[in-house]
Short mmCIF file of C-alpha atoms in Angstrom, two decimals:
data_model
loop_
_atom_site.label_atom_id
_atom_site.label_comp_id
_atom_site.label_asym_id
_atom_site.label_seq_id
_atom_site.Cartn_x
_atom_site.Cartn_y
_atom_site.Cartn_z
CA MET A 1 130.13 82.78 -1.43
CA VAL A 2 127.36 85.56 -0.30
CA ILE A 3 125.37 83.10 1.42
CA LYS A 4 128.33 81.65 3.33
CA ASN A 5 129.68 84.72 4.26
CA LEU A 6 126.30 85.90 5.70
CA GLU A 7 126.21 82.46 7.64
CA ASN A 8 129.67 83.33 9.23
CA LYS A 9 127.93 86.87 10.17
CA ILE A 10 125.19 85.40 11.64
CA LYS A 11 127.55 82.86 13.79
CA LEU A 12 129.63 85.87 14.88
CA VAL A 13 126.59 87.79 15.79
CA LEU A 14 124.92 85.19 17.95
CA ILE A 15 128.37 84.38 19.54
CA ILE A 16 128.65 87.88 20.55
CA CYS A 17 125.31 87.87 21.56
CA SER A 18 125.84 84.92 23.73
CA LEU A 19 128.92 86.15 25.23
CA PHE A 20 127.38 89.53 26.09
CA LEU A 21 124.46 87.68 27.65
CA THR A 22 126.80 85.45 29.79
CA GLY A 23 128.75 88.45 30.92
CA CYS A 24 125.47 90.38 31.85
CA ILE A 25 124.40 87.42 34.13
CA ILE A 26 127.76 86.93 35.43
CA ILE A 27 127.63 90.76 36.50
CA SER A 28 124.21 90.73 37.94
CA ILE A 29 124.77 87.56 40.25
CA SER A 30 127.98 89.22 41.02
CA SER A 31 126.55 92.49 41.99
CA ILE A 32 123.49 90.77 44.04
CA TRP A 33 126.01 88.70 46.22
CA THR A 34 128.27 91.71 46.74
CA ALA A 35 125.11 93.60 47.75
CA ARG A 36 123.91 90.78 50.18
CA THR A 37 127.23 90.41 51.81
CA MET A 38 127.56 94.05 52.43
CA VAL A 39 123.83 94.19 53.74
CA ASN A 40 124.83 91.04 56.31
CA ASP A 41 127.84 92.81 57.22
CA ALA A 42 126.03 96.01 57.86
CA HIS A 43 123.41 94.16 60.09
CA GLN A 44 126.39 92.95 62.41
CA LYS A 45 127.48 96.45 62.94
CA VAL A 46 125.86 98.33 65.54
CA TYR A 47 126.55 102.25 66.34
CA VAL A 48 126.40 103.53 69.95
CA LEU A 49 126.69 107.12 70.76
CA ASP A 50 128.84 108.33 73.36
CA GLY A 51 127.57 111.57 73.51
CA ASN A 52 127.55 112.86 69.84
CA VAL A 53 130.24 110.41 69.01
CA PRO A 54 129.21 107.28 67.16
CA ILE A 55 131.01 104.25 67.93
CA LEU A 56 131.36 101.13 66.10
CA VAL A 57 130.26 97.94 68.01
CA ASN A 58 129.96 94.33 66.41
CA ARG A 59 126.72 92.44 67.26
CA SER A 60 127.00 89.04 68.78
CA THR A 61 124.89 85.73 68.08
CA MET A 62 123.12 84.35 71.46
CA GLU A 63 125.53 81.10 71.10
CA GLU A 64 128.26 83.35 71.54
CA THR A 65 126.49 85.21 74.71
CA LEU A 66 124.91 82.53 76.17
CA ASP A 67 127.12 82.18 79.11
CA VAL A 68 126.89 85.59 79.87
CA GLU A 69 123.09 85.93 79.22
CA ALA A 70 122.27 82.89 81.36
CA LYS A 71 124.28 83.90 84.46
CA SER A 72 122.36 87.19 84.20
CA HIS A 73 119.01 85.71 83.72
CA VAL A 74 119.58 83.46 86.87
CA GLU A 75 120.96 86.41 88.92
CA MET A 76 118.11 88.61 87.77
CA PHE A 77 115.36 85.88 88.94
CA HIS A 78 116.91 85.47 92.36
CA GLN A 79 117.11 89.33 92.84
CA PHE A 80 113.37 89.72 92.16
CA PHE A 81 112.31 86.47 94.27
CA PHE A 82 114.57 87.00 97.31
CA THR A 83 114.63 90.93 97.70
CA LEU A 84 111.85 91.48 99.82
CA ALA A 85 110.62 94.62 102.08
CA PRO A 86 107.79 95.37 104.43
CA ASP A 87 105.51 96.48 101.45
CA ASP A 88 102.97 94.58 100.25
CA LYS A 89 102.93 96.45 96.90
CA TYR A 90 106.63 95.89 96.30
CA ILE A 91 106.56 92.41 97.04
CA LYS A 92 103.75 91.87 94.51
CA TYR A 93 105.72 93.70 92.05
CA THR A 94 108.93 91.65 92.32
CA THR A 95 107.35 88.41 92.76
CA GLU A 96 105.25 89.15 89.49
CA LYS A 97 108.65 90.20 87.66
CA ALA A 98 110.35 87.02 88.78
CA MET A 99 107.39 84.80 87.79
CA TYR A 100 107.99 85.98 84.24
CA LEU A 101 111.63 84.20 84.18
CA VAL A 102 110.68 80.89 85.63
CA ASP A 103 108.11 78.02 85.12
CA GLU A 104 105.64 76.60 87.57
CA THR A 105 108.31 75.66 90.01
CA GLY A 106 109.00 79.06 90.82
CA LEU A 107 105.17 79.95 91.15
CA ALA A 108 104.71 76.61 93.24
CA GLN A 109 107.58 77.63 95.76
CA TYR A 110 105.99 81.13 95.90
CA ASN A 111 102.26 79.75 96.80
CA THR A 112 103.84 77.58 99.34
CA LEU A 113 105.59 80.39 100.96
CA LYS A 114 102.54 82.51 100.88
CA GLU A 115 100.45 79.64 102.48
CA LYS A 116 102.62 79.46 105.17
CA GLY A 117 102.32 83.30 105.89
CA PHE A 118 105.90 84.31 105.00
CA TYR A 119 105.07 87.04 103.13
CA SER A 120 102.45 88.10 106.04
CA ASN A 121 105.46 87.53 108.48
CA ILE A 122 107.58 90.41 106.46
CA MET A 123 104.80 92.67 106.81
CA GLY A 124 104.28 92.03 110.60
CA THR A 125 108.06 92.15 111.42
CA SER A 126 109.04 94.97 108.99
CA ALA A 127 111.79 92.71 108.17
CA VAL A 128 114.01 93.61 105.23
CA PHE A 129 115.38 90.76 102.98
CA SER A 130 118.63 91.31 100.51
CA ILE A 131 120.30 88.85 98.22
CA PHE A 132 123.98 88.54 97.32
CA CYS A 133 125.27 86.64 94.39
CA ASP A 134 128.57 84.60 95.38
CA SER A 135 128.78 82.72 92.15
CA ILE A 136 126.67 80.91 89.24
CA LYS A 137 127.82 77.80 87.74
CA PHE A 138 126.48 77.36 84.42
CA ASP A 139 126.76 74.06 82.08
CA LYS A 140 126.31 75.12 78.27
CA ASP A 141 125.88 71.67 77.04
CA LYS A 142 123.23 70.59 79.66
CA MET A 143 121.70 73.94 80.02
CA GLU A 144 122.04 73.30 84.00
CA PHE A 145 122.86 75.89 86.60
CA THR A 146 123.77 76.20 90.20
CA TYR A 147 123.46 79.41 92.20
CA TYR A 148 125.42 80.34 95.24
CA GLY A 149 124.41 83.34 97.33
CA ARG A 150 123.71 84.75 100.76
CA GLN A 151 120.41 86.31 101.90
CA ARG A 152 120.54 88.78 104.73
CA ILE A 153 117.45 89.38 106.71
CA GLU A 154 117.55 92.42 108.96
CA ARG A 155 114.69 92.84 111.56
CA ARG A 156 114.14 95.37 114.41
CA THR A 157 116.39 93.53 116.99
CA SER A 158 118.90 91.41 114.57
CA ILE A 159 120.44 90.70 111.60
CA LEU A 160 120.73 87.22 110.01
CA MET A 161 122.82 85.86 107.23
CA ARG A 162 121.65 82.63 105.27
CA GLN A 163 123.33 80.66 102.91
CA LEU A 164 121.56 79.67 99.72
CA VAL A 165 121.87 77.28 97.29
CA THR A 166 119.58 76.92 94.43
CA ALA A 167 119.72 74.84 90.95
CA GLY A 168 117.75 74.19 88.18
CA GLN A 169 117.70 74.00 84.09
CA LEU A 170 117.11 76.94 81.34
CA LYS A 171 115.21 76.61 78.10
CA ARG A 172 115.20 79.12 75.28
CA VAL A 173 111.87 81.19 74.74
CA PRO A 174 111.22 84.25 72.87
CA ARG A 175 112.63 87.47 73.90
CA THR A 176 110.02 89.65 75.37
CA GLU A 177 110.10 93.31 77.44
CA ASN A 178 109.53 91.15 80.81
CA ASN A 179 112.04 88.29 79.69
CA PRO A 180 114.85 90.10 77.95
CA HIS A 181 117.30 87.12 77.78
CA GLY A 182 114.98 85.04 76.02
CA LEU A 183 115.46 82.12 78.59
CA LEU A 184 113.27 80.49 81.05
CA ILE A 185 114.22 78.72 84.40
CA THR A 186 112.97 75.09 84.85
CA ASN A 187 112.99 72.48 87.43
CA TRP A 188 113.81 75.04 89.96
CA ARG A 189 114.85 73.93 93.68
CA THR A 190 116.30 74.91 96.68
CA LEU A 191 119.25 72.51 97.88
CA LEU A 192 120.69 74.77 100.86
CA ASN A 193 118.87 77.41 102.62
CA LYS A 194 120.63 77.68 106.42
CA ASP A 195 121.56 80.10 109.00
CA ILE A 196 125.49 81.12 108.92
CA GLU A 197 125.51 84.10 111.38
CA GLN A 198 123.12 86.09 113.36
CA LYS A 199 123.78 89.47 114.98
CA THR A 200 121.87 91.52 117.51
CA LYS A 201 121.54 95.29 116.61
CA ASN A 202 122.39 97.80 119.07
CA SER A 203 119.46 99.49 120.69
CA TYR A 204 120.04 103.14 121.76
#
């Protein structure tokens, strides 16, 4: 009788210990899962200071912002490549910035223009080139874009407006200081570049 009672007590203790251990495991797993969920949620939230007031904003993935970032990248490249002034240091600076955003097709166009004396002519005529973006079409599935813009060329005696249409593809690359969008223009080509209006400047 004593032995039977002892066996029952041992079984009861084992059952209680097993239940206690199972409960500890469940609580530990739940705590870890809850903590990881809270950390992940915290990583998706960013506080931006408006003066001294913190404002909560949510982070977004690149897939969610790809359309905006792609168009911004394409516009940034065209601004650097086609905005020119009669200053060799400025031309070198902007073209170098542009080359970070495009592959060898952009470098090939730059070298062609340089060999033809395009940049030297800017210096000689004191021409100022400005670019205005009209629209950018971007196909997210094919990662292809078409850029529509106008270029203003101001010389001493005239102002020329040109219509510009270029196209290319985009591919993802690591984000860097010189390439903040993490995109690279490939197979870049000019589809249209023609004069649309020329005005003679008044001379006094």
